[in-house]
Amino acid sequence: MRVVLAEDNTLLREGLTRLLGEDGHEVVAAVGDGEALVAACDEHRPEVVIADVRMPPTYTSEGLRAALAVRRRHPGIGVLVLSQYVDTRYAAQLLDSDARGAGYLLKDRVAEVGDFLEALRRVADGGTAFDPEVVRRLLNRARDTVALARLTPREHEVLARMAQGHTNESIAARLHVSRSAVEKHANAIFDKLGLAHADGYNRRVLAIVRFLNE
């Protein structure tokens, strides 16, 4: 797939470019700031963007703001943001309007090459990919909210893995249960969150957004 990469750290930018190339992807632009990211997406229309959250000039949230601008201008482009630290506000902002094709990973996760590339593919295909540590912190915070407090511990586990971007089959394998058991838990989650009447994929997306925004 065609990728636009935005990372101000030259060493990491070159390393990611090489890694992606070795996996068969084409990095059509590798830039070092948010404005260049938006311009590159306007020009190349990639399948997916990888962007550092903190970029010049203030190193706060320029990369995230640029990624959100890309989503508004080109809704079909997947966006995977990388961060040195967990900030649940950024994860929630990324999903605020649409959970399709969105991901938030800690930079340490890049070292786990297989997981990183799998997450990138999920985002490019319109799925989600959220770092387990981000999801863990969101889950801890969400336990005190009214709607999510109704979920059982197992339902919390299933919803957390949905937010990470796993399919029902993948969740079943990771929790060592049957796929039918996961589907039963998922339906219970949708019922408790008031999403029983939404259609299949939208139901899943809305549950994830509800979880991440609590």
XYZ file of N, CA, C and O in Angstrom:
856
model
N 0.831 -1.194 0.000
C 0.000 0.000 0.000
C 0.873 1.255 0.000
O 2.053 1.204 0.307
N 0.275 2.373 -0.322
C 0.983 3.643 -0.403
C 0.822 4.376 0.923
O -0.279 4.538 1.431
N 1.948 4.843 1.460
C 1.983 5.403 2.807
C 2.607 6.793 2.787
O 3.609 7.020 2.088
N 2.034 7.720 3.542
C 2.692 8.993 3.847
C 3.121 8.934 5.304
O 2.317 8.617 6.186
N 4.382 9.245 5.559
C 4.974 9.155 6.888
C 5.346 10.546 7.388
O 6.015 11.307 6.675
N 4.907 10.896 8.587
C 5.246 12.190 9.184
C 5.910 11.951 10.536
O 5.269 11.518 11.484
N 7.207 12.231 10.616
C 7.999 12.010 11.827
C 9.179 12.970 11.792
O 9.946 12.981 10.830
N 9.329 13.799 12.844
C 10.400 14.794 12.822
C 11.756 14.209 13.201
O 12.795 14.801 12.897
N 11.772 13.055 13.847
C 13.033 12.402 14.182
C 13.571 11.706 12.931
O 13.005 10.719 12.459
N 14.656 12.231 12.392
C 15.178 11.736 11.117
C 15.525 10.256 11.173
O 15.219 9.499 10.241
N 16.147 9.842 12.258
C 16.552 8.437 12.369
C 15.339 7.517 12.349
O 15.332 6.506 11.628
N 14.310 7.855 13.115
C 13.102 7.031 13.144
C 12.380 7.082 11.805
O 11.868 6.055 11.324
N 12.349 8.255 11.198
C 11.689 8.386 9.904
C 12.348 7.498 8.853
O 11.683 6.782 8.106
N 13.687 7.526 8.816
C 14.402 6.685 7.846
C 14.224 5.209 8.174
O 14.085 4.373 7.270
N 14.228 4.877 9.469
C 14.050 3.485 9.856
C 12.683 2.953 9.465
O 12.562 1.817 8.960
N 11.632 3.748 9.684
C 10.289 3.332 9.306
C 10.147 3.217 7.794
O 9.486 2.295 7.289
N 10.773 4.144 7.076
C 10.716 4.088 5.618
C 11.322 2.779 5.113
O 10.752 2.102 4.245
N 12.459 2.404 5.671
C 13.105 1.159 5.261
C 12.264 -0.052 5.651
O 12.105 -0.991 4.856
N 11.735 -0.040 6.877
C 10.917 -1.156 7.349
C 9.695 -1.368 6.454
O 9.384 -2.504 6.062
N 9.016 -0.289 6.124
C 7.835 -0.388 5.285
C 8.189 -0.864 3.878
O 7.459 -1.663 3.277
N 9.295 -0.365 3.353
C 9.734 -0.798 2.035
C 10.046 -2.281 2.001
O 9.695 -2.990 1.040
N 10.679 -2.782 3.048
C 11.019 -4.206 3.107
C 9.773 -5.071 3.209
O 9.794 -6.242 2.820
N 8.687 -4.497 3.722
C 7.430 -5.248 3.823
C 6.579 -5.099 2.569
O 5.444 -5.568 2.533
N 7.109 -4.418 1.560
C 6.414 -4.318 0.280
C 5.552 -3.089 0.100
O 4.809 -2.994 -0.881
N 5.639 -2.134 1.025
C 4.832 -0.921 0.915
C 5.653 0.213 0.288
O 6.885 0.203 0.338
N 4.957 1.191 -0.259
C 5.615 2.342 -0.892
C 5.393 3.595 -0.052
O 4.259 4.035 0.125
N 6.481 4.145 0.480
C 6.390 5.412 1.207
C 6.483 6.524 0.160
O 7.563 6.833 -0.344
N 5.334 7.114 -0.176
C 5.301 8.105 -1.253
C 5.780 9.464 -0.779
O 6.134 10.321 -1.593
N 5.790 9.693 0.537
C 6.325 10.941 1.090
C 6.691 10.693 2.546
O 5.957 10.032 3.278
N 7.835 11.232 2.950
C 8.282 11.157 4.345
C 8.637 12.567 4.766
O 9.611 13.153 4.263
N 7.844 13.148 5.683
C 7.961 14.565 6.009
C 8.199 14.744 7.503
O 8.084 13.799 8.282
N 8.517 15.992 7.885
C 8.889 16.248 9.268
C 8.012 17.208 10.026
O 8.333 17.587 11.147
N 6.868 17.631 9.446
C 5.964 18.521 10.174
C 4.537 18.334 9.676
O 4.284 17.707 8.646
N 3.596 18.899 10.440
C 2.186 18.685 10.161
C 1.711 19.294 8.855
O 0.915 18.685 8.130
N 2.159 20.487 8.536
C 1.736 21.128 7.294
C 2.166 20.308 6.092
O 1.399 20.141 5.133
N 3.384 19.809 6.131
C 3.877 18.982 5.028
C 3.083 17.681 4.919
O 2.875 17.159 3.820
N 2.623 17.152 6.066
C 1.801 15.941 6.050
C 0.506 16.172 5.283
O 0.138 15.377 4.405
N -0.195 17.247 5.600
C -1.459 17.538 4.922
C -1.225 17.750 3.425
O -1.972 17.213 2.583
N -0.179 18.494 3.086
C 0.125 18.752 1.674
C 0.453 17.453 0.936
O 0.031 17.254 -0.207
N 1.204 16.574 1.575
C 1.577 15.309 0.938
C 0.342 14.445 0.688
O 0.244 13.769 -0.341
N -0.605 14.461 1.622
C -1.823 13.672 1.427
C -2.690 14.260 0.325
O -3.317 13.518 -0.439
N -2.731 15.584 0.232
C -3.460 16.221 -0.867
C -2.864 15.810 -2.218
O -3.595 15.593 -3.182
N -1.552 15.706 -2.253
C -0.875 15.395 -3.518
C -0.927 13.907 -3.868
O -1.211 13.532 -5.009
N -0.650 13.042 -2.897
C -0.459 11.619 -3.203
C -1.662 10.731 -2.922
O -1.718 9.612 -3.453
N -2.600 11.173 -2.091
C -3.771 10.384 -1.719
C -3.388 8.937 -1.350
O -3.772 7.975 -2.020
N -2.629 8.758 -0.287
C -2.186 7.409 0.102
C -3.341 6.604 0.699
O -4.415 7.142 0.984
N -3.089 5.315 0.901
C -4.075 4.486 1.600
C -4.043 4.738 3.108
O -5.064 4.630 3.782
N -2.855 5.087 3.609
C -2.725 5.241 5.057
C -1.628 6.244 5.389
O -0.670 6.419 4.622
N -1.789 6.909 6.534
C -0.826 7.881 7.053
C -0.294 7.384 8.392
O -1.054 6.853 9.210
N 1.000 7.544 8.601
C 1.601 7.317 9.911
C 2.114 8.668 10.390
O 2.908 9.318 9.697
N 1.661 9.117 11.557
C 2.035 10.457 12.017
C 2.406 10.460 13.495
O 1.699 9.873 14.326
N 3.499 11.123 13.818
C 3.862 11.367 15.212
C 2.882 12.394 15.775
O 2.507 13.351 15.090
N 2.457 12.219 17.021
C 1.532 13.171 17.642
C 2.196 14.525 17.837
O 1.626 15.567 17.509
N 3.419 14.526 18.364
C 4.101 15.775 18.701
C 5.149 16.100 17.653
O 6.104 15.352 17.456
N 4.955 17.259 16.995
C 5.857 17.665 15.920
C 6.130 19.160 16.018
O 5.499 19.868 16.821
N 7.107 19.673 15.233
C 7.427 21.105 15.254
C 6.197 21.925 14.857
O 5.333 21.445 14.132
N 6.119 23.195 15.320
C 7.168 23.909 16.058
C 7.061 23.801 17.584
O 8.032 24.033 18.280
N 5.903 23.455 18.141
C 5.754 23.484 19.601
C 5.899 22.107 20.241
O 5.987 22.004 21.459
N 5.892 21.067 19.421
C 6.017 19.689 19.926
C 4.937 19.370 20.959
O 5.207 18.770 21.991
N 3.704 19.773 20.659
C 2.572 19.407 21.518
C 1.674 18.438 20.756
O 1.811 17.227 20.897
N 0.778 18.966 19.923
C -0.147 18.071 19.219
C -0.256 18.401 17.729
O -1.269 18.099 17.100
N 0.807 19.002 17.161
C 0.739 19.377 15.739
C 0.473 18.181 14.824
O -0.304 18.268 13.864
N 1.129 17.062 15.119
C 0.945 15.881 14.280
C -0.472 15.351 14.355
O -1.061 14.956 13.335
N -1.040 15.334 15.551
C -2.420 14.876 15.713
C -3.376 15.806 14.977
O -4.287 15.337 14.271
N -3.196 17.110 15.119
C -4.082 18.064 14.442
C -3.993 17.896 12.937
O -5.006 17.969 12.230
N -2.790 17.652 12.427
C -2.633 17.431 10.994
C -3.324 16.136 10.564
O -3.969 16.082 9.514
N -3.212 15.092 11.396
C -3.869 13.823 11.083
C -5.390 13.999 11.052
O -6.071 13.450 10.172
N -5.930 14.777 11.992
C -7.365 15.041 12.004
C -7.783 15.842 10.776
O -8.861 15.624 10.214
N -6.922 16.764 10.346
C -7.206 17.532 9.126
C -7.243 16.611 7.912
O -8.095 16.761 7.024
N -6.330 15.647 7.871
C -6.322 14.676 6.768
C -7.623 13.886 6.763
O -8.231 13.654 5.713
N -8.092 13.463 7.934
C -9.347 12.700 8.010
C -10.533 13.521 7.517
O -11.432 12.986 6.866
N -10.536 14.818 7.817
C -11.638 15.669 7.348
C -11.580 15.859 5.840
O -12.608 15.833 5.165
N -10.366 16.041 5.307
C -10.213 16.320 3.880
C -10.314 15.057 3.033
O -10.809 15.101 1.898
N -9.853 13.940 3.562
C -9.814 12.684 2.803
C -10.284 11.550 3.713
O -9.464 10.787 4.251
N -11.588 11.398 3.914
C -12.106 10.409 4.867
C -11.677 8.970 4.574
O -11.676 8.139 5.488
N -11.305 8.675 3.349
C -10.924 7.307 3.009
C -9.511 6.933 3.397
O -9.122 5.754 3.307
N -8.706 7.893 3.837
C -7.317 7.613 4.208
C -7.267 7.160 5.665
O -7.766 7.833 6.554
N -6.645 6.005 5.908
C -6.455 5.545 7.274
C -5.383 6.359 7.973
O -4.424 6.811 7.336
N -5.535 6.548 9.272
C -4.582 7.352 10.045
C -4.116 6.560 11.259
O -4.923 6.186 12.117
N -2.812 6.324 11.323
C -2.201 5.671 12.480
C -1.244 6.658 13.121
O -0.253 7.055 12.506
N -1.549 7.093 14.350
C -0.675 8.049 15.023
C 0.202 7.318 16.033
O -0.196 6.314 16.626
N 1.418 7.832 16.178
C 2.392 7.274 17.103
C 2.686 8.297 18.192
O 2.769 9.497 17.914
N 2.856 7.823 19.415
C 3.126 8.736 20.522
C 4.140 8.124 21.472
O 4.177 6.905 21.651
N 4.951 8.978 22.072
C 5.915 8.522 23.068
C 5.223 8.199 24.390
O 5.679 7.355 25.160
N 4.095 8.886 24.633
C 3.393 8.740 25.902
C 1.915 8.452 25.661
O 1.376 8.759 24.599
N 1.259 7.886 26.658
C -0.179 7.650 26.586
C -0.911 8.933 26.929
O -0.689 9.516 27.988
N -1.772 9.380 26.035
C -2.647 10.511 26.315
C -4.021 10.141 25.793
O -4.265 10.139 24.579
N -4.928 9.795 26.690
C -6.236 9.308 26.267
C -7.057 10.376 25.548
O -7.946 10.053 24.767
N -6.735 11.639 25.778
C -7.450 12.701 25.067
C -7.212 12.597 23.580
O -8.130 12.805 22.772
N -5.971 12.309 23.186
C -5.648 12.206 21.768
C -6.349 11.023 21.128
O -6.851 11.107 20.001
N -6.401 9.897 21.837
C -7.095 8.728 21.309
C -8.572 9.040 21.082
O -9.153 8.674 20.057
N -9.180 9.725 22.046
C -10.591 10.072 21.924
C -10.828 11.052 20.788
O -11.799 10.934 20.042
N -9.941 12.034 20.626
C -10.083 12.999 19.532
C -10.004 12.312 18.180
O -10.744 12.646 17.257
N -9.124 11.342 18.068
C -8.942 10.655 16.791
C -10.212 9.929 16.379
O -10.522 9.822 15.197
N -10.966 9.431 17.360
C -12.174 8.669 17.073
C -13.448 9.490 17.197
O -14.538 8.943 17.050
N -13.334 10.766 17.471
C -14.502 11.568 17.797
C -15.554 11.568 16.699
O -16.750 11.508 16.974
N -15.121 11.599 15.437
C -16.096 11.676 14.355
C -16.321 10.346 13.659
O -17.410 10.075 13.163
N -15.320 9.483 13.605
C -15.450 8.229 12.867
C -14.343 7.287 13.305
O -13.168 7.646 13.282
N -14.715 6.067 13.672
C -13.715 5.104 14.136
C -13.136 4.268 13.010
O -12.272 3.433 13.235
N -13.599 4.447 11.795
C -13.080 3.648 10.691
C -11.677 4.124 10.317
O -11.435 5.307 10.140
N -10.769 3.180 10.182
C -9.430 3.514 9.720
C -8.669 4.424 10.649
O -8.101 5.432 10.211
N -8.631 4.086 11.948
C -7.934 4.928 12.918
C -7.136 4.064 13.881
O -7.567 2.980 14.271
N -5.958 4.559 14.273
C -5.142 3.829 15.217
C -4.262 4.755 16.029
O -3.938 5.866 15.599
N -3.892 4.299 17.240
C -3.046 5.066 18.153
C -2.126 4.069 18.834
O -2.588 3.226 19.614
N -0.835 4.139 18.522
C 0.143 3.223 19.096
C 1.248 3.988 19.802
O 1.616 5.092 19.379
N 1.776 3.403 20.863
C 2.989 3.934 21.467
C 4.176 3.605 20.563
O 4.206 2.564 19.906
N 5.155 4.499 20.550
C 6.308 4.280 19.674
C 7.068 3.003 20.013
O 7.679 2.382 19.135
N 7.030 2.616 21.280
C 7.696 1.368 21.659
C 7.130 0.185 20.892
O 7.809 -0.818 20.680
N 5.864 0.286 20.457
C 5.210 -0.811 19.754
C 5.826 -1.034 18.367
O 5.722 -2.131 17.807
N 6.488 -0.003 17.829
C 7.117 -0.137 16.516
C 8.203 -1.207 16.551
O 8.468 -1.897 15.559
N 8.845 -1.361 17.719
C 9.896 -2.365 17.848
C 9.347 -3.778 17.695
O 10.085 -4.703 17.331
N 8.063 -3.958 17.971
C 7.415 -5.252 17.752
C 6.886 -5.239 16.320
O 5.715 -4.982 16.060
N 7.793 -5.536 15.395
C 7.540 -5.280 13.975
C 6.270 -5.941 13.473
O 5.466 -5.324 12.772
N 6.069 -7.208 13.816
C 4.886 -7.911 13.337
C 3.600 -7.254 13.780
O 2.667 -7.067 12.981
N 3.526 -6.875 15.072
C 2.326 -6.227 15.597
C 2.106 -4.868 14.938
O 0.970 -4.490 14.632
N 3.207 -4.135 14.742
C 3.099 -2.813 14.123
C 2.556 -2.918 12.698
O 1.632 -2.190 12.312
N 3.092 -3.822 11.909
C 2.663 -3.970 10.515
C 1.228 -4.486 10.436
O 0.463 -4.071 9.565
N 0.865 -5.359 11.366
C -0.517 -5.844 11.393
C -1.474 -4.702 11.714
O -2.541 -4.562 11.107
N -1.098 -3.863 12.681
C -1.924 -2.711 13.041
C -2.069 -1.763 11.852
O -3.163 -1.244 11.588
N -0.989 -1.538 11.137
C -1.027 -0.646 9.978
C -1.978 -1.180 8.919
O -2.764 -0.425 8.328
N -1.928 -2.485 8.673
C -2.821 -3.081 7.674
C -4.281 -2.955 8.103
O -5.158 -2.685 7.272
N -4.555 -3.158 9.392
C -5.939 -3.034 9.863
C -6.460 -1.621 9.636
O -7.596 -1.424 9.197
N -5.642 -0.636 9.968
C -6.059 0.756 9.790
C -6.284 1.068 8.319
O -7.272 1.716 7.948
N -5.384 0.618 7.456
C -5.532 0.862 6.018
C -6.799 0.213 5.471
O -7.421 0.727 4.537
N -7.209 -0.908 6.074
C -8.407 -1.621 5.631
C -9.686 -1.075 6.254
O -10.767 -1.637 6.051
N -9.569 0.002 7.041
C -10.755 0.606 7.637
C -11.050 0.159 9.048
O -12.077 0.531 9.615
N -10.146 -0.628 9.651
C -10.342 -1.082 11.017
C -9.703 -0.154 12.026
O -9.321 0.974 11.705
N -9.572 -0.629 13.269
C -8.960 0.167 14.325
C -7.761 -0.566 14.905
O -7.662 -1.790 14.812
N -6.856 0.190 15.499
C -5.667 -0.402 16.123
C -5.213 0.520 17.246
O -4.558 1.529 16.990
N -5.578 0.160 18.477
C -5.203 0.978 19.621
C -4.290 0.200 20.540
O -4.503 -0.977 20.807
N -3.240 0.879 20.983
C -2.234 0.249 21.811
C -2.870 -0.353 23.071
O -3.716 0.281 23.711
N -2.466 -1.563 23.444
C -3.037 -2.173 24.656
C -2.894 -1.307 25.901
O -3.777 -1.316 26.766
N -1.812 -0.563 26.011
C -1.633 0.298 27.187
C -2.633 1.452 27.172
O -3.166 1.841 28.224
N -2.904 2.000 25.979
C -3.907 3.060 25.864
C -5.266 2.518 26.278
O -6.004 3.131 27.056
N -5.590 1.336 25.761
C -6.887 0.728 26.081
C -6.986 0.407 27.574
O -8.039 0.599 28.191
N -5.888 -0.074 28.178
C -5.911 -0.402 29.601
C -6.247 0.830 30.435
O -7.067 0.775 31.358
N -5.632 1.964 30.098
C -5.891 3.184 30.871
C -7.310 3.687 30.656
O -7.966 4.158 31.590
N -7.784 3.584 29.419
C -9.156 3.985 29.143
C -10.138 3.087 29.890
O -11.142 3.554 30.421
N -9.819 1.799 29.912
C -10.694 0.851 30.594
C -10.762 1.151 32.084
O -11.839 1.150 32.689
N -9.616 1.443 32.696
C -9.595 1.761 34.126
C -10.422 3.001 34.424
O -11.140 3.076 35.421
N -10.317 3.985 33.527
C -11.087 5.213 33.717
C -12.573 4.970 33.488
O -13.433 5.518 34.181
N -12.880 4.093 32.519
C -14.269 3.880 32.122
C -15.065 3.061 33.128
O -16.287 3.086 33.124
N -14.402 2.324 34.001
C -15.120 1.452 34.933
C -16.053 2.236 35.860
O -17.012 1.681 36.391
N -15.762 3.514 36.054
C -16.571 4.304 36.969
C -17.746 4.998 36.280
O -18.534 5.656 36.945
N -17.868 4.880 34.967
C -18.963 5.540 34.270
C -20.209 4.669 34.327
O -20.139 3.453 34.442
N -21.376 5.293 34.210
C -22.635 4.591 34.424
C -22.860 3.483 33.406
O -23.119 2.328 33.756
N -22.747 3.795 32.103
C -23.054 2.807 31.073
C -22.070 1.646 31.098
O -22.459 0.477 31.097
N -20.793 1.948 31.126
C -19.795 0.893 31.049
C -19.659 0.121 32.356
O -19.183 -1.016 32.358
N -20.104 0.711 33.460
C -20.045 0.003 34.734
C -20.985 -1.191 34.754
O -20.843 -2.085 35.594
N -21.942 -1.230 33.833
C -22.880 -2.345 33.773
C -22.265 -3.585 33.141
O -22.823 -4.675 33.242
N -21.128 -3.429 32.474
C -20.506 -4.567 31.805
C -19.809 -5.465 32.821
O -19.249 -4.998 33.806
N -19.820 -6.763 32.547
C -19.093 -7.707 33.388
C -17.596 -7.595 33.088
O -17.203 -7.022 32.054
N -16.744 -8.133 33.954
C -15.302 -8.108 33.669
C -14.952 -8.733 32.326
O -14.104 -8.210 31.599
N -15.608 -9.845 31.960
C -15.327 -10.467 30.665
C -15.784 -9.578 29.516
O -15.100 -9.479 28.486
N -16.920 -8.910 29.678
C -17.387 -8.006 28.626
C -16.438 -6.830 28.474
O -16.204 -6.358 27.353
N -15.868 -6.351 29.573
C -14.847 -5.306 29.483
C -13.643 -5.812 28.682
O -13.068 -5.071 27.875
N -13.239 -7.048 28.916
C -12.107 -7.619 28.182
C -12.397 -7.676 26.691
O -11.542 -7.350 25.861
N -13.609 -8.114 26.347
C -13.986 -8.213 24.935
C -14.014 -6.832 24.292
O -13.483 -6.625 23.193
N -14.615 -5.860 24.974
C -14.698 -4.504 24.416
C -13.308 -3.882 24.280
O -13.022 -3.188 23.297
N -12.436 -4.133 25.238
C -11.073 -3.604 25.156
C -10.370 -4.142 23.917
O -9.663 -3.401 23.220
N -10.566 -5.417 23.615
C -9.911 -5.995 22.434
C -10.574 -5.539 21.147
O -9.923 -5.430 20.110
N -11.851 -5.248 21.182
C -12.494 -4.603 20.032
C -11.811 -3.277 19.736
O -11.531 -2.930 18.584
N -11.557 -2.491 20.800
C -10.923 -1.187 20.630
C -9.518 -1.310 20.076
O -9.043 -0.431 19.356
N -8.829 -2.410 20.426
C -7.499 -2.636 19.868
C -7.568 -2.981 18.385
O -6.574 -2.895 17.669
N -8.757 -3.375 17.900
C -8.944 -3.659 16.493
C -9.096 -5.129 16.151
O -9.121 -5.489 14.976
N -9.222 -5.995 17.169
C -9.294 -7.429 16.906
C -10.688 -7.851 16.448
O -11.696 -7.311 16.891
N -10.736 -8.846 15.557
C -11.992 -9.446 15.131
C -12.488 -10.408 16.213
O -11.755 -10.732 17.151
N -13.708 -10.892 16.048
C -14.239 -11.861 17.014
C -13.380 -13.116 17.068
O -13.147 -13.679 18.146
N -12.906 -13.581 15.923
C -12.047 -14.766 15.893
C -10.755 -14.522 16.647
O -10.284 -15.381 17.407
N -10.161 -13.354 16.443
C -8.913 -13.017 17.122
C -9.136 -12.878 18.626
O -8.311 -13.334 19.430
N -10.260 -12.272 19.014
C -10.568 -12.130 20.442
C -10.731 -13.504 21.078
O -10.231 -13.769 22.177
N -11.423 -14.396 20.387
C -11.639 -15.746 20.912
C -10.310 -16.450 21.155
O -10.108 -17.090 22.194
N -9.388 -16.310 20.197
C -8.093 -16.961 20.352
C -7.306 -16.379 21.509
O -6.654 -17.116 22.267
N -7.369 -15.064 21.682
C -6.599 -14.416 22.736
C -7.191 -14.674 24.131
O -6.453 -14.690 25.112
N -8.500 -14.855 24.208
C -9.134 -15.101 25.498
C -9.344 -16.588 25.755
O -9.869 -16.969 26.809
N -8.982 -17.431 24.771
C -9.107 -18.882 24.897
C -10.556 -19.303 25.142
O -10.847 -20.117 26.030
N -11.444 -18.717 24.352
C -12.857 -19.090 24.394
C -13.324 -19.313 22.964
O -12.593 -19.073 22.009
N -14.557 -19.800 22.804
C -15.090 -20.037 21.465
C -15.536 -18.718 20.826
O -15.808 -17.733 21.522
N -15.625 -18.743 19.485
C -16.107 -17.561 18.785
C -17.550 -17.258 19.187
O -17.933 -16.091 19.320
N -18.369 -18.302 19.384
C -19.764 -18.080 19.780
C -19.844 -17.402 21.140
O -20.739 -16.582 21.383
N -18.895 -17.718 22.036
C -18.876 -17.062 23.343
C -18.575 -15.579 23.191
O -19.179 -14.731 23.860
N -17.627 -15.254 22.308
C -17.306 -13.849 22.061
C -18.510 -13.123 21.478
O -18.827 -11.993 21.877
N -19.183 -13.762 20.528
C -20.365 -13.138 19.922
C -21.452 -12.896 20.966
O -22.134 -11.865 20.946
N -21.606 -13.839 21.906
C -22.576 -13.668 22.983
C -22.206 -12.472 23.858
O -23.065 -11.645 24.192
N -20.926 -12.356 24.211
C -20.475 -11.214 25.021
C -20.662 -9.906 24.253
O -21.075 -8.897 24.830
N -20.340 -9.936 22.954
C -20.477 -8.725 22.140
C -21.931 -8.267 22.094
O -22.220 -7.067 22.228
N -22.851 -9.199 21.903
C -24.273 -8.829 21.871
C -24.732 -8.260 23.213
O -25.532 -7.316 23.259
N -24.205 -8.816 24.310
C -24.538 -8.282 25.625
C -24.009 -6.857 25.781
O -24.680 -5.987 26.357
N -22.809 -6.613 25.262
C -22.230 -5.266 25.298
C -23.114 -4.290 24.547
O -23.439 -3.192 25.041
N -23.531 -4.666 23.330
C -24.364 -3.781 22.521
C -25.696 -3.491 23.224
O -26.182 -2.356 23.206
N -26.273 -4.516 23.851
C -27.533 -4.318 24.570
C -27.353 -3.329 25.723
O -28.150 -2.403 25.900
N -26.303 -3.519 26.508
C -26.095 -2.683 27.689
C -25.719 -1.253 27.337
O -25.966 -0.323 28.121
N -25.129 -1.061 26.147
C -24.764 0.290 25.717
C -25.859 0.932 24.870
O -25.676 2.021 24.321
N -26.998 0.240 24.733
C -28.115 0.798 23.976
C -27.902 0.793 22.480
O -28.443 1.647 21.764
N -27.134 -0.179 21.973
C -26.802 -0.226 20.550
C -27.389 -1.451 19.861
O -26.974 -1.805 18.759
N -28.365 -2.084 20.480
C -28.892 -3.349 19.959
C -29.517 -3.204 18.579
O -29.522 -4.160 17.796
N -30.025 -2.024 18.252
C -30.749 -1.861 16.996
C -29.901 -1.242 15.875
O -30.402 -1.057 14.764
N -28.633 -0.929 16.167
C -27.743 -0.434 15.111
C -27.301 -1.611 14.248
O -27.331 -2.760 14.682
N -26.891 -1.327 12.994
C -26.470 -2.437 12.146
C -25.087 -2.929 12.569
O -24.387 -2.294 13.352
N -24.684 -4.084 12.032
C -23.524 -4.823 12.521
C -22.253 -4.035 12.723
O -21.764 -3.908 13.841
N -21.686 -3.493 11.620
C -20.394 -2.825 11.761
C -20.534 -1.532 12.547
O -19.702 -1.218 13.409
N -21.601 -0.759 12.272
C -21.786 0.503 12.995
C -21.934 0.272 14.488
O -21.490 1.072 15.301
N -22.574 -0.829 14.862
C -22.727 -1.167 16.264
C -21.360 -1.308 16.931
O -21.124 -0.816 18.018
N -20.477 -2.017 16.262
C -19.122 -2.239 16.787
C -18.375 -0.918 16.910
O -17.739 -0.642 17.922
N -18.457 -0.105 15.870
C -17.786 1.197 15.872
C -18.322 2.091 16.981
O -17.568 2.716 17.732
N -19.631 2.148 17.118
C -20.239 2.991 18.153
C -19.857 2.533 19.549
O -19.634 3.355 20.446
N -19.761 1.218 19.744
C -19.351 0.702 21.054
C -17.930 1.134 21.377
O -17.620 1.540 22.503
N -17.046 1.068 20.386
C -15.653 1.471 20.587
C -15.571 2.967 20.887
O -14.862 3.402 21.795
N -16.313 3.759 20.117
C -16.305 5.211 20.331
C -16.841 5.540 21.724
O -16.278 6.382 22.444
N -17.921 4.873 22.134
C -18.486 5.091 23.464
C -17.451 4.782 24.531
O -17.266 5.522 25.492
N -16.743 3.681 24.333
C -15.717 3.245 25.285
C -14.587 4.253 25.370
O -14.153 4.652 26.458
N -14.095 4.709 24.221
C -12.934 5.598 24.197
C -13.259 7.014 24.643
O -12.390 7.749 25.095
N -14.512 7.406 24.513
C -14.883 8.774 24.865
C -15.393 8.915 26.289
O -15.657 10.022 26.732
N -15.562 7.797 27.006
C -16.044 7.902 28.381
C -14.953 8.496 29.287
O -13.786 8.224 29.090
